[in-house]
PDB file of C-alpha atoms in Angstrom:
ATOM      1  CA  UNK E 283       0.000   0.000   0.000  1.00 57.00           C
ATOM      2  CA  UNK E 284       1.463   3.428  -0.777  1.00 64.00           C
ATOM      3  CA  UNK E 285       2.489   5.535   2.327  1.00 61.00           C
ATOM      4  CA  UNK E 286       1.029   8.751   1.473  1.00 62.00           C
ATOM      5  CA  UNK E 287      -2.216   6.731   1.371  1.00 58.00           C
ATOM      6  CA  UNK E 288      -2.051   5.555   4.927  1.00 60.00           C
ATOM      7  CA  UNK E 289      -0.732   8.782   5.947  1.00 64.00           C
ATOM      8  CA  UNK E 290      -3.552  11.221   4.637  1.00 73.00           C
ATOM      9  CA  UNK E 291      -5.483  12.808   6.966  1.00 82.00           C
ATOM     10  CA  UNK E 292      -8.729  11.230   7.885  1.00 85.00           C
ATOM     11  CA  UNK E 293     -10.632  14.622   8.667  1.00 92.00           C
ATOM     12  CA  UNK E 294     -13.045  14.946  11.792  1.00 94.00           C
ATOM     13  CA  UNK E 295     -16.102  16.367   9.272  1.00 94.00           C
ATOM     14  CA  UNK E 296     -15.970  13.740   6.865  1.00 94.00           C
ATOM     15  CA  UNK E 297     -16.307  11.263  10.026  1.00 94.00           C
ATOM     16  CA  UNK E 298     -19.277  13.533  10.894  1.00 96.00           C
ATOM     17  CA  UNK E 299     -20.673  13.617   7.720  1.00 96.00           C
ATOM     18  CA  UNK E 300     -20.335   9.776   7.223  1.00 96.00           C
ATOM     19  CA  UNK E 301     -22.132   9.366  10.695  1.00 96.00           C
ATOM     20  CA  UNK E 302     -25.036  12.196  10.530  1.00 97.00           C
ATOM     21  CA  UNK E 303     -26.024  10.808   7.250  1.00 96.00           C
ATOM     22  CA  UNK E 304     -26.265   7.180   8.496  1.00 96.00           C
ATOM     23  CA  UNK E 305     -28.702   8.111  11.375  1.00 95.00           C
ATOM     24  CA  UNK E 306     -32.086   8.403   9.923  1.00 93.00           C
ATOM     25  CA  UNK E 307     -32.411   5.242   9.655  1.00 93.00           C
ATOM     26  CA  UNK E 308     -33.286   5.116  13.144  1.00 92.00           C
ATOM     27  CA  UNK E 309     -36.767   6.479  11.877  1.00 89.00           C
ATOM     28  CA  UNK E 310     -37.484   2.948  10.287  1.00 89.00           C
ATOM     29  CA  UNK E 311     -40.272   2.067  13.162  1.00 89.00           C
ATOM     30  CA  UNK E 312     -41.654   5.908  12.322  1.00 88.00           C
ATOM     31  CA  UNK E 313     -41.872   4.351   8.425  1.00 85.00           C
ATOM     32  CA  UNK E 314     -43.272   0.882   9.468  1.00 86.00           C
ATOM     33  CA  UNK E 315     -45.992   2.554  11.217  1.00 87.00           C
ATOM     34  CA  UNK E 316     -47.327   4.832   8.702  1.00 84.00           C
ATOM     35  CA  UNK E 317     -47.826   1.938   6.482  1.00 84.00           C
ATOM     36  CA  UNK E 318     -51.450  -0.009   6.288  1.00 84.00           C
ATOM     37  CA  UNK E 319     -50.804  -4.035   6.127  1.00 83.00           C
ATOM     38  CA  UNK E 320     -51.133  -3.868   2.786  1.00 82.00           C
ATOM     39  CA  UNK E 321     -48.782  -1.580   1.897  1.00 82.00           C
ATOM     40  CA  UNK E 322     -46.377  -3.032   4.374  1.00 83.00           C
ATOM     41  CA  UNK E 323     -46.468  -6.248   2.202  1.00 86.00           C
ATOM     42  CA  UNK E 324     -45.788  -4.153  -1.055  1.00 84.00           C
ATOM     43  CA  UNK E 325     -42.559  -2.387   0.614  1.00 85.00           C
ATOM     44  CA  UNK E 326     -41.584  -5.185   3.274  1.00 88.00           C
ATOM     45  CA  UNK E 327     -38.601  -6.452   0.945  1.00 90.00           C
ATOM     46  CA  UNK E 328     -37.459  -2.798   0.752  1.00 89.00           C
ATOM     47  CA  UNK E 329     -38.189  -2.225   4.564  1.00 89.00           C
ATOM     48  CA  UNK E 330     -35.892  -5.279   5.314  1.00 91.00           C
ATOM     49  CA  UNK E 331     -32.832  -4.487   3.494  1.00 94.00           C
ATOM     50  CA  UNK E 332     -33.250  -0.385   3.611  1.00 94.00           C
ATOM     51  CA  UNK E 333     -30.699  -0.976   6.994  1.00 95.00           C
ATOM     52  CA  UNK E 334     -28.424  -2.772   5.865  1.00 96.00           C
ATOM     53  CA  UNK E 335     -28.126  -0.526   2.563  1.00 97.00           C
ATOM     54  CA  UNK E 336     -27.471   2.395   4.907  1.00 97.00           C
ATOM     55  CA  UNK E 337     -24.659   0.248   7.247  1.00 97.00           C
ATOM     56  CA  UNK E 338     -22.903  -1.058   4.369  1.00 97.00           C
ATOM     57  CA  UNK E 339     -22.512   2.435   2.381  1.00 97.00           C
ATOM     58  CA  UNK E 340     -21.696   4.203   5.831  1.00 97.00           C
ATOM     59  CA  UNK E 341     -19.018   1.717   6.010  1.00 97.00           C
ATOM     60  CA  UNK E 342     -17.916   1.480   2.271  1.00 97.00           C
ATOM     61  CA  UNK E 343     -17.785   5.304   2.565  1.00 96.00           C
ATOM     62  CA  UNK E 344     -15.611   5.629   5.677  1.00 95.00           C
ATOM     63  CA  UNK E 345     -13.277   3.066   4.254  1.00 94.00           C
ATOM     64  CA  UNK E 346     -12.758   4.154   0.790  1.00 94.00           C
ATOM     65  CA  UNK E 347     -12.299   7.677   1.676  1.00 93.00           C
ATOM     66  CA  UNK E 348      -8.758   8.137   2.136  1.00 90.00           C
ATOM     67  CA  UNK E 349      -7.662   6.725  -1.705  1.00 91.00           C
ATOM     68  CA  UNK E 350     -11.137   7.666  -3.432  1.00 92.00           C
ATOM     69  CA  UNK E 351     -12.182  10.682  -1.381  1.00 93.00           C
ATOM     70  CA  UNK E 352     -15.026  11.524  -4.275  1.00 95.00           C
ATOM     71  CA  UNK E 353     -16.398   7.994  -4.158  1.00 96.00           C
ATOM     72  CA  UNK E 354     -16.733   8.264  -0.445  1.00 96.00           C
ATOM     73  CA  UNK E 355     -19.190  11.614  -1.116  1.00 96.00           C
ATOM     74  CA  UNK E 356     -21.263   9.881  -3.919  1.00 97.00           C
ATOM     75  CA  UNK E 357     -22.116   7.383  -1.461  1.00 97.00           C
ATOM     76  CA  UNK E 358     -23.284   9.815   1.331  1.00 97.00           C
ATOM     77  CA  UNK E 359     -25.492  11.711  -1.539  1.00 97.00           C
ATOM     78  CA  UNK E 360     -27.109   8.326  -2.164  1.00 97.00           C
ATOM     79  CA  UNK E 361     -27.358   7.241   1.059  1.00 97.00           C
ATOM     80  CA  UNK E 362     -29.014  10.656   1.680  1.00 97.00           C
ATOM     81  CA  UNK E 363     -31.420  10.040  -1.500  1.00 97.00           C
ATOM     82  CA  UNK E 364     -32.509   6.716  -0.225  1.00 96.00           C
ATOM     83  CA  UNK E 365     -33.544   8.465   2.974  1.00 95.00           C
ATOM     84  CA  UNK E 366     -35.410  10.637   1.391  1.00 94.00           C
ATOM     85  CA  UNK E 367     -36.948   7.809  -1.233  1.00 92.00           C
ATOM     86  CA  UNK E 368     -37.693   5.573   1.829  1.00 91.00           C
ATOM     87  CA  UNK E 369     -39.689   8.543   3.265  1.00 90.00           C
ATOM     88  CA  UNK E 370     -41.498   8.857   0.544  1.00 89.00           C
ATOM     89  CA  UNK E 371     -42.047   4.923  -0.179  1.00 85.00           C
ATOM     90  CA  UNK E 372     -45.567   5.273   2.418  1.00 81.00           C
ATOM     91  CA  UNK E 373     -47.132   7.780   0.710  1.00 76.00           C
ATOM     92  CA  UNK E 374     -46.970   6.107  -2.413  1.00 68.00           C
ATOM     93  CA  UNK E 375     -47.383   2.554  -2.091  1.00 54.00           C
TER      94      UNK E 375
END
């Protein structure tokens, strides 16, 4: 692995950024309940892996960060926009 790689500067607001953007997904039971039962058996498939999304780009996104820096924000802005779709999932469905 190249030195200046390990050696780069993991900034605090990056660490911030990764972790405030991870957090709504703590609003999953708020989603659950605004669904009827039959909408919750449309979106259940999306309900169930919706965490695990959000974990696994948090974590892709704090790893690749110090070699791919940009990859590390597209992440966050689509973790961000699957907040916002998974907000909006209820309504529709």
């Amino acid at each position: 692995m190249n030195d200046s790689i390990v050696k780069k500067k993991f900034p605090l607001w990056v660490k911030l950024v990764i972790v405030l953007s991870a957090l709504p997904v703590a609003v999953l039971p708020i989603i659950v309940t605004d669904c009827s039962a039959s909408q919750y058996e449309e979106i259940r498939l999306f309900i169930m892996i919706y965490p695990l999304y959000v974990v696994a780009s948090a974590v892709m996104a704090w790893v690749c960060y110090r070699q791919r820096p940009e990859l590390s924000i597209i992440l966050v802005v689509l973790m961000i926009l699957t907040h916002i779709a998974m907000w909006m999932l209820p309504g529709v469905a």
